[in-house]
Amino acid sequence: MSTSVLSCPVLVDTGPLVAWLDRSDQDHQLCSRFFAQASGPLLSTWPVLTEVCHLVPADVAPRFLEWVQIGGLQLAELPAAALLSIGPWMRQYGDLPMDLADASLLWLAQQSGIRHIATLDRRDFGVYRLPGGGILNNVLDDAC
């Protein structure tokens, strides 16, 4: 992971958060290193938080939410108008399939101009394209 990338704003997907919170996860060390070294803003969406809280043990979810609350992760607002982009993307990538969390991150990338993402979902995010054909660079692969 390049230190210059780690100082940039980064979108955060569900996988790295779950791996960071679960010491038994095969990607725990990689994700722990990322969260320890990231100095730029980390941004995500409510659908991602929902997935994380569903996937981690019940006693871990409240501590995770406290970390978010004290600024560990910035939550972007997802207005109802975002569904105008999200629905068509989910239909376009239905063969993967694209879930709401992934679609919300693609929407956030489009709105914010952020092109760096931390994701373990390499296959899907390797396929997803922003309007105009842009891609998101996975900082966990040092692709930036």
Coordinates of C-alpha atoms in Angstrom, one line a residue, residues 3 5 15 22 39 42 45 52 59 67 74 76 80 83 92 102 105 107-108 116 125:
T3 CA 1.7 5.9 1.6
V5 CA -2.6 6.7 -1.5
G15 CA -15.2 -6.9 3.4
D22 CA -12.5 -10.7 12.9
S39 CA -4.4 8.8 7.3
L42 CA -12.4 6.9 5.1
T45 CA -22.5 4.4 3.3
V52 CA -21.0 -5.2 8.5
D59 CA -21.0 -8.2 20.7
W67 CA -15.7 3.6 16.3
Q74 CA -17.4 9.1 7.6
A76 CA -22.1 9.8 3.3
A80 CA -33.6 9.0 -2.3
L83 CA -31.8 5.4 -6.4
Q92 CA -26.8 -3.7 -15.4
D102 CA -21.7 -2.0 -3.8
L105 CA -20.3 3.0 -3.1
W107 CA -22.8 6.2 -6.4
L108 CA -20.6 7.8 -3.8
H116 CA -9.8 4.9 -4.4
F125 CA -15.2 -4.0 -8.4

